[in-house]
Coordinates of C-alpha atoms in Angstrom, one line a residue:
Chain S
M1 CA 84.8 78.3 130.8
V2 CA 85.9 80.5 133.9
M3 CA 85.6 79.4 137.4
W4 CA 86.3 81.4 140.5
S5 CA 89.1 79.9 142.3
S6 CA 88.7 82.0 145.6
R7 CA 86.4 84.9 146.5
R8 CA 87.7 88.2 145.8
K9 CA 89.5 90.3 147.9
A10 CA 89.6 94.3 148.4
R11 CA 92.4 95.7 146.9
P12 CA 93.4 99.1 146.7
E13 CA 92.5 101.4 143.4
L14 CA 94.4 101.1 140.5
P15 CA 95.5 103.8 138.6
R16 CA 94.5 104.0 135.0
L17 CA 93.9 105.6 131.6
R18 CA 89.7 106.2 131.2
P19 CA 89.7 104.5 128.2
R20 CA 87.6 106.5 124.9
V21 CA 85.9 103.1 124.0
V22 CA 83.8 102.1 126.9
P23 CA 83.0 98.7 127.1
T24 CA 79.6 98.7 128.8
D25 CA 78.6 95.2 129.6
L26 CA 81.7 94.2 130.7
T27 CA 81.9 92.4 134.7
R28 CA 85.2 93.5 137.4
V29 CA 87.4 90.2 136.8
D30 CA 90.4 89.8 139.0
F31 CA 92.7 87.6 136.5
T32 CA 94.9 86.1 139.1
E33 CA 91.3 84.5 140.6
L34 CA 90.3 83.2 137.3
V35 CA 91.2 79.3 136.6
P36 CA 90.2 79.0 132.8
E37 CA 89.0 75.6 132.5
P38 CA 92.2 74.2 129.9
V39 CA 90.1 72.6 127.4
A40 CA 87.7 75.1 126.7
F41 CA 90.2 77.8 127.1
L42 CA 92.5 76.1 124.4
G43 CA 89.5 75.4 122.4
Q44 CA 89.1 78.9 122.3
A45 CA 92.6 80.1 121.8
A46 CA 93.2 77.5 119.2
Y47 CA 90.1 78.6 117.2
I48 CA 91.0 82.5 117.4
Q49 CA 94.6 81.3 115.8
L50 CA 93.0 80.0 113.3
D51 CA 90.8 83.0 112.6
F52 CA 94.0 85.2 112.4
F53 CA 95.4 82.6 110.1
E54 CA 92.7 83.2 107.8
S55 CA 92.6 86.9 107.7
L56 CA 96.5 87.3 107.3
S57 CA 96.1 84.2 103.9
K58 CA 93.4 86.7 103.3
A59 CA 95.5 89.3 103.1
V60 CA 98.1 87.8 101.7
A61 CA 96.1 87.0 98.8
T62 CA 95.2 90.9 98.0
A63 CA 98.1 92.4 98.9
P64 CA 99.3 95.0 96.1
T65 CA 102.8 94.1 96.7
L66 CA 105.5 91.1 96.6
A67 CA 106.8 93.0 100.2
A68 CA 103.5 93.1 101.6
K69 CA 103.2 89.4 100.3
E70 CA 106.0 88.2 102.1
G71 CA 105.6 89.8 105.3
L72 CA 101.9 88.6 106.0
S73 CA 102.9 85.3 104.9
A74 CA 105.7 84.9 107.2
A75 CA 102.3 86.4 109.6
A76 CA 100.2 83.4 108.4
G77 CA 102.7 81.4 108.9
V78 CA 102.9 82.0 112.7
A79 CA 99.3 82.6 113.3
L80 CA 98.8 78.6 112.0
R81 CA 102.0 77.8 114.6
K82 CA 100.2 78.9 117.0
H83 CA 97.0 77.2 116.3
H84 CA 98.6 73.9 115.6
D85 CA 100.4 73.7 119.0
L86 CA 97.0 74.9 120.9
I87 CA 95.8 71.9 119.4
A88 CA 98.7 69.8 120.3
E89 CA 98.3 70.8 123.8
L90 CA 94.5 69.6 123.7
R91 CA 96.0 66.4 122.3
R92 CA 98.2 66.2 125.1
L93 CA 95.1 66.0 127.0
D94 CA 93.6 63.4 124.8
V95 CA 90.8 65.5 123.6
E96 CA 89.9 65.9 120.0
P97 CA 90.6 69.0 119.3
D98 CA 87.8 69.8 116.8
A99 CA 84.9 68.7 119.2
V100 CA 86.7 71.1 121.3
M101 CA 86.9 74.4 118.9
A102 CA 83.6 74.3 117.3
P103 CA 81.4 75.6 119.8
F104 CA 83.7 78.6 119.4
A105 CA 83.7 78.4 115.6
P106 CA 80.3 80.9 114.9
A107 CA 80.9 83.7 117.6
T108 CA 85.0 84.0 116.0
D109 CA 83.9 83.2 112.4
R110 CA 81.3 86.1 113.2
L111 CA 84.2 88.4 114.9
G112 CA 86.8 87.7 111.4
E113 CA 83.6 88.7 109.6
S114 CA 82.7 92.2 111.1
T115 CA 86.4 92.9 111.3
A116 CA 87.2 92.2 107.0
G117 CA 86.8 95.9 106.2
A118 CA 86.3 97.0 103.1
D119 CA 89.7 96.9 101.3
W120 CA 92.7 95.6 102.1
Y121 CA 93.9 98.6 104.7
E122 CA 90.8 97.6 106.8
L123 CA 91.6 94.4 106.7
L124 CA 95.1 94.8 107.5
L125 CA 93.6 97.1 111.2
G126 CA 91.0 94.7 111.4
I127 CA 93.7 91.7 112.1
H128 CA 96.4 94.2 113.9
V129 CA 93.7 95.8 116.3
T130 CA 92.1 92.3 117.3
S131 CA 94.6 89.6 117.6
G132 CA 97.3 92.7 119.3
M133 CA 93.8 92.5 122.1
L134 CA 93.3 88.7 121.8
D135 CA 96.9 87.7 122.0
D136 CA 97.8 89.6 125.3
Y137 CA 94.4 88.9 126.6
F138 CA 95.3 84.9 126.5
S139 CA 98.4 84.8 127.8
R140 CA 96.7 86.6 131.0
L141 CA 93.9 84.5 130.7
A142 CA 96.8 81.7 131.3
E143 CA 98.1 82.7 134.4
G144 CA 95.1 80.6 135.7
L145 CA 96.3 78.0 134.1
P146 CA 97.7 75.0 135.4
V147 CA 101.3 76.5 135.9
E148 CA 103.0 73.9 133.1
L149 CA 100.5 74.0 131.1
G150 CA 100.3 77.9 131.3
T151 CA 104.3 78.7 130.3
R152 CA 103.3 76.4 127.8
V153 CA 100.5 78.4 126.1
R154 CA 101.6 81.5 127.2
A155 CA 105.7 80.8 125.0
I156 CA 102.9 79.8 122.6
L157 CA 101.1 82.8 122.3
H158 CA 104.4 85.2 123.3
E159 CA 106.0 84.6 119.5
E160 CA 105.7 87.5 117.3
G161 CA 103.1 87.5 114.8
A162 CA 101.5 89.9 113.1
G163 CA 101.8 93.2 115.2
G164 CA 104.8 94.3 112.7
V165 CA 104.3 93.6 109.4
L166 CA 100.7 94.9 109.7
E167 CA 102.0 98.3 111.2
T168 CA 104.1 98.8 108.8
E169 CA 102.3 98.4 105.9
L170 CA 99.4 100.5 107.6
R171 CA 101.9 103.5 108.6
A172 CA 103.4 103.3 104.7
A173 CA 99.6 103.7 103.4
I174 CA 99.1 106.3 106.1
T175 CA 101.3 108.5 105.2
A176 CA 100.9 108.1 101.4
E177 CA 97.2 108.5 101.3
P178 CA 95.5 111.5 102.1
G179 CA 91.9 110.6 104.0
L180 CA 93.2 107.2 104.7
A181 CA 94.0 107.8 108.7
D182 CA 90.5 109.2 109.6
R183 CA 88.7 106.4 108.0
L184 CA 91.4 103.9 110.0
A185 CA 90.4 106.1 113.1
L186 CA 87.2 105.1 112.5
W187 CA 87.0 101.8 111.6
G188 CA 89.8 101.1 114.5
R189 CA 87.0 102.7 117.0
S190 CA 84.2 99.8 115.6
I191 CA 86.3 97.0 115.9
V192 CA 86.9 97.1 119.9
G193 CA 83.8 96.4 121.4
D194 CA 83.4 93.2 118.9
T195 CA 86.8 92.1 120.4
L196 CA 86.3 92.5 123.4
L197 CA 83.0 90.8 123.8
I198 CA 84.8 87.7 122.2
A199 CA 87.2 88.2 125.2
R200 CA 84.5 88.4 127.8
S201 CA 83.2 84.9 126.5
A202 CA 85.7 83.7 127.9
L203 CA 84.7 84.8 131.3
R204 CA 81.7 82.8 131.5
A205 CA 82.2 82.7 135.1
S206 CA 79.7 80.8 136.7
D207 CA 78.3 83.3 139.0
S208 CA 78.2 86.4 136.9
A209 CA 75.0 88.4 138.5
D210 CA 76.4 90.1 141.5
R211 CA 79.0 91.4 139.3
S212 CA 77.0 93.3 136.1
G213 CA 77.0 96.9 136.3
E214 CA 80.4 97.2 138.2
R215 CA 83.1 99.1 136.9
V216 CA 85.7 97.6 134.1
E217 CA 88.1 95.4 135.3
P218 CA 91.7 97.1 134.8
V219 CA 92.7 94.4 132.9
F220 CA 90.1 95.0 130.2
T221 CA 91.5 99.0 131.1
E222 CA 94.5 98.0 130.4
L223 CA 94.0 95.9 127.0
I224 CA 91.9 99.0 125.9
A225 CA 95.0 101.0 127.1
E226 CA 97.2 99.0 124.5
H227 CA 94.9 99.3 122.3
T228 CA 95.3 103.0 122.2
R229 CA 99.1 102.7 121.9
R230 CA 98.6 100.6 118.9
M231 CA 96.3 103.2 117.3
D232 CA 99.0 106.2 118.0
A233 CA 101.5 104.4 117.0
L234 CA 99.6 104.4 113.3
G235 CA 98.6 108.3 113.9
L236 CA 95.6 107.2 114.4
T237 CA 93.3 108.4 117.6
A238 CA 91.8 105.3 119.0
Chain G
M1 CA 116.1 80.8 82.6
V2 CA 117.1 77.1 81.8
M3 CA 120.3 76.4 79.0
W4 CA 122.2 73.5 77.5
S5 CA 125.2 72.1 79.5
S6 CA 125.8 70.1 76.3
R7 CA 125.0 68.6 72.7
R8 CA 122.0 66.0 72.9
K9 CA 122.9 62.4 72.4
A10 CA 121.1 59.8 70.9
R11 CA 119.1 57.9 73.1
P12 CA 117.0 54.6 72.6
E13 CA 113.5 54.4 72.5
L14 CA 112.1 54.5 75.8
P15 CA 108.9 52.2 76.5
R16 CA 106.0 55.2 77.6
L17 CA 102.6 55.3 78.4
R18 CA 100.6 56.6 75.8
P19 CA 99.3 60.2 77.4
R20 CA 95.8 60.4 76.8
V21 CA 96.6 64.1 77.4
V22 CA 98.3 65.3 74.6
P23 CA 100.6 68.2 75.5
T24 CA 100.5 69.6 72.1
D25 CA 103.3 72.4 72.0
L26 CA 106.1 71.0 74.2
T27 CA 109.7 70.7 73.2
R28 CA 112.3 67.5 73.5
V29 CA 114.3 68.1 76.7
D30 CA 116.9 65.6 78.6
F31 CA 116.5 66.8 81.9
T32 CA 120.2 65.8 82.8
E33 CA 121.3 67.6 80.0
L34 CA 120.2 70.6 81.5
V35 CA 121.1 73.5 83.7
P36 CA 118.8 75.5 85.0
E37 CA 119.8 79.1 86.2
P38 CA 119.3 78.9 90.0
V39 CA 118.3 82.5 90.4
A40 CA 115.0 81.7 88.1
F41 CA 114.9 78.4 88.8
L42 CA 114.5 79.6 92.6
G43 CA 112.5 82.3 91.9
Q44 CA 110.0 80.6 90.1
A45 CA 109.7 77.7 91.7
A46 CA 109.4 80.3 95.3
Y47 CA 106.3 81.9 93.4
I48 CA 104.4 79.1 93.0
Q49 CA 104.4 77.7 96.3
L50 CA 103.3 81.3 97.3
D51 CA 100.4 80.3 95.0
F52 CA 100.1 77.3 96.7
F53 CA 99.8 78.8 99.8
E54 CA 97.3 80.9 98.9
S55 CA 95.2 78.5 96.9
L56 CA 95.7 76.7 99.7
S57 CA 94.4 79.4 102.1
K58 CA 91.4 80.0 100.0
A59 CA 90.2 76.0 101.1
V60 CA 90.7 75.9 104.7
A61 CA 88.5 79.3 105.0
T62 CA 86.0 77.7 102.9
A63 CA 85.9 74.3 104.3
P64 CA 83.3 73.0 105.1
T65 CA 84.2 70.8 108.5
L66 CA 87.1 71.8 111.1
A67 CA 88.8 68.0 109.9
A68 CA 89.1 69.7 106.7
K69 CA 90.7 73.0 108.3
E70 CA 92.8 70.7 109.8
G71 CA 94.2 68.9 107.3
L72 CA 94.5 71.9 104.6
S73 CA 96.0 74.3 107.0
A74 CA 98.7 71.6 107.9
A75 CA 99.2 71.6 104.1
A76 CA 98.9 75.6 103.9
G77 CA 102.1 75.7 106.2
V78 CA 104.0 73.1 104.3
A79 CA 103.7 75.3 100.9
L80 CA 104.8 78.1 103.0
R81 CA 107.3 76.7 104.5
K82 CA 108.8 75.6 101.0
H83 CA 107.6 78.8 99.9
H84 CA 110.2 80.6 102.7
D85 CA 112.6 78.0 102.1
L86 CA 113.2 79.0 98.7
I87 CA 113.4 82.9 99.1
A88 CA 116.0 81.8 101.6
E89 CA 118.4 80.1 98.9
L90 CA 117.4 83.1 97.4
R91 CA 119.1 85.2 99.9
R92 CA 121.8 83.0 100.4
L93 CA 122.4 83.9 96.4
D94 CA 123.1 87.2 97.8
V95 CA 119.7 88.5 95.6
E96 CA 116.7 90.1 96.0
P97 CA 113.7 87.4 96.0
D98 CA 110.5 90.1 94.9
A99 CA 113.2 90.9 92.2
V100 CA 113.3 87.4 91.2
M101 CA 109.6 87.0 91.9
A102 CA 108.1 89.8 90.2
P103 CA 108.5 88.4 86.5
F104 CA 106.5 84.7 87.3
A105 CA 103.9 86.6 89.4
P106 CA 101.7 87.4 86.3
A107 CA 101.8 83.6 85.0
T108 CA 101.7 81.9 87.8
D109 CA 98.8 84.4 89.4
R110 CA 96.7 83.5 86.2
L111 CA 97.3 79.4 86.7
G112 CA 95.9 80.1 90.2
E113 CA 92.9 82.0 89.0
S114 CA 92.3 79.1 86.2
T115 CA 92.4 76.7 88.2
A116 CA 90.6 78.1 91.2
G117 CA 87.1 76.4 89.9
A118 CA 84.0 76.5 91.3
D119 CA 83.3 75.3 94.4
W120 CA 85.5 73.8 97.1
Y121 CA 86.2 70.3 95.2
E122 CA 87.2 71.7 92.0
L123 CA 89.4 73.7 94.6
L124 CA 90.4 71.0 95.9
L125 CA 91.5 68.7 92.5
G126 CA 92.9 72.0 91.0
I127 CA 95.0 72.6 94.1
H128 CA 95.8 68.5 93.5
V129 CA 96.6 69.0 90.1
T130 CA 99.1 71.5 89.9
S131 CA 101.0 71.1 93.2
G132 CA 101.2 67.4 92.2
M133 CA 102.7 67.5 88.8
L134 CA 104.7 70.8 89.5
D135 CA 106.3 69.8 92.3
D136 CA 107.3 66.7 91.1
Y137 CA 109.0 68.4 87.5
F138 CA 110.9 71.1 89.5
S139 CA 112.2 68.2 92.0
R140 CA 113.5 67.0 88.5
L141 CA 114.3 70.2 87.2
A142 CA 116.5 70.5 90.2
E143 CA 118.6 67.6 89.1
G144 CA 120.1 70.2 86.4
L145 CA 121.1 72.1 89.9
P146 CA 125.0 73.0 91.2
V147 CA 125.1 70.0 93.6
E148 CA 124.6 71.2 96.9
L149 CA 121.8 73.6 95.9
G150 CA 120.1 70.8 93.8
T151 CA 120.6 69.0 96.6
R152 CA 118.7 71.4 99.1
V153 CA 115.8 72.5 96.9
R154 CA 114.9 68.6 96.3
A155 CA 114.8 67.8 100.5
I156 CA 112.9 71.6 100.3
L157 CA 110.1 70.2 97.2
H158 CA 109.9 67.0 98.6
E159 CA 108.4 67.2 102.1
E160 CA 104.9 65.7 101.6
G161 CA 102.4 68.3 101.3
A162 CA 99.0 68.5 100.2
G163 CA 98.7 65.4 98.6
G164 CA 97.3 63.3 101.0
V165 CA 94.7 65.1 102.5
L166 CA 93.1 66.8 99.2
E167 CA 92.8 63.6 97.7
T168 CA 91.0 61.5 101.6
E169 CA 89.0 65.1 101.8
L170 CA 88.3 64.6 97.7
R171 CA 87.6 60.7 97.7
A172 CA 85.0 60.3 101.0
A173 CA 83.2 63.9 98.7
I174 CA 83.3 61.2 95.2
T175 CA 81.8 58.9 97.5
A176 CA 79.2 60.8 99.0
E177 CA 77.8 62.7 95.5
P178 CA 76.8 61.3 92.8
G179 CA 77.5 63.0 89.6
L180 CA 80.6 64.9 91.2
A181 CA 83.6 62.3 89.3
D182 CA 82.0 63.1 85.9
R183 CA 82.3 66.9 86.7
L184 CA 85.7 66.3 88.5
A185 CA 87.1 63.9 86.0
L186 CA 85.7 66.9 82.7
W187 CA 87.7 69.3 85.4
G188 CA 91.1 67.3 85.9
R189 CA 91.8 67.2 82.6
S190 CA 91.1 71.1 81.8
I191 CA 93.9 71.8 83.6
V192 CA 96.6 69.7 82.5
G193 CA 97.2 71.8 79.9
D194 CA 97.8 75.7 81.9
T195 CA 100.2 73.5 84.6
L196 CA 102.0 71.8 81.6
L197 CA 102.7 75.8 80.4
I198 CA 103.8 76.9 83.6
A199 CA 106.0 73.7 83.2
R200 CA 107.4 74.6 79.8
S201 CA 107.9 78.1 80.6
A202 CA 110.4 77.0 83.2
L203 CA 112.7 75.4 79.9
R204 CA 113.2 78.5 78.1
A205 CA 116.6 77.5 76.0
S206 CA 118.0 79.4 74.4
D207 CA 117.7 77.2 70.7
S208 CA 114.5 76.2 70.8
A209 CA 113.7 76.2 66.9
D210 CA 114.8 73.1 66.3
R211 CA 113.3 71.3 68.9
S212 CA 109.7 72.4 68.1
G213 CA 107.1 69.5 66.9
E214 CA 109.6 66.9 67.4
R215 CA 107.7 64.6 69.9
V216 CA 106.9 64.4 74.1
E217 CA 109.6 63.9 76.1
P218 CA 110.1 61.5 78.3
V219 CA 109.9 63.8 81.5
F220 CA 106.6 65.0 80.3
T221 CA 105.2 61.6 79.7
E222 CA 106.2 61.1 83.1
L223 CA 104.3 64.3 84.3
I224 CA 101.4 63.0 82.7
A225 CA 101.6 59.5 83.8
E226 CA 101.7 60.6 87.0
H227 CA 99.2 62.5 86.9
T228 CA 97.1 59.8 85.4
R229 CA 97.8 57.8 89.1
R230 CA 96.8 60.8 91.2
M231 CA 93.6 60.9 89.1
D232 CA 93.1 57.0 89.2
A233 CA 93.7 57.3 92.5
L234 CA 90.5 59.1 92.9
G235 CA 88.4 57.1 90.8
L236 CA 88.5 59.4 87.8
T237 CA 89.3 59.4 83.9
A238 CA 92.3 61.4 83.5

């Protein structure tokens, strides 16, 4: 799905956070050198938003209060709009969205299932972690798309979605229920690996042999640093 | 929730379809004489749309094809928009939507559960029957609201929602699967009574004593006639 636009250049070492969760199988990638194949990119991004919509809808249906339903249903609406807007971009390219999304369905559905958790709070944190990381990631990846398409895609993905309401609900629950923080911290950690695998699948570069085993790329490090910040905001150890 | 604006006048007998499903406990009501209490009306209508959204989201999540997911997710988006637009009308009236909707939650949730069915096709027909009848009904009831509010509410409720996609999916399934028509015809019939009870709950008139046992009001007859047409369009006996 992703091709190299040029040879990698030597780059100075960047300061970085040491990730507490170490992805073991990620290749070194400079995003500015990546040119995502637009159709596959849009298909995967669109299907992922559909998955967020389904998870958020489940969170709405099982929400304990009407106030929570309100905030979550608005967030579900945003994910749905992103999905439909990305599909509209596929139609502009004269391709049939279903056919393009289909190959991404199994892995994305598995992510949705594996991050649904054992109760409402785990479901919320699952959405918070996966949508937080993947919205960031696909926005970054969109930098390599043709300029106009990339600009539109970034505008679509940048709309504030579920983060605010998820943080509010989770913080309230963590404050109210002793012991929940520890359980959710563990749960959050267990989700990161699956999410990074999805991110990595968007980087199926043509020549991956010489990059295996190299150290983690800054963009992944940043994704994890952002994840750590999201967890910190909840008072959870990432 | 509904008050009489004037005494009922004698009206000429209207031609009507004999309903095949006979509601036994509905009072005689002339809609043009009804003045719904705006806050309660909006609260119930808004919560019902939230329920349709949840049912449609469940249908999206369990859809067998991506094409079905597409159509249903768009319909879920419409129900969600109606919900949020009705809530916005409550906020214009300076009331807290959650407090207004809460009393309607139990009965509406029960309707959603009792019409969810045993599989995806029963879920779809459950939404088709309940949203078909209740969107019509609340639009009619909105005629008695203050003129400007009523006009906005009718515009909100008139947006084409799930009907088209539900009919398409159900017709395809009924054609493809022998025996499904009989099962769905039975199922559709069993839903009508529960749906009419919700409609009736919106008519909690102040003086109901003298109307019990009177014959079914034309507007309910029309609701059932529309229901019969929807079932006919699917090749199902209502």
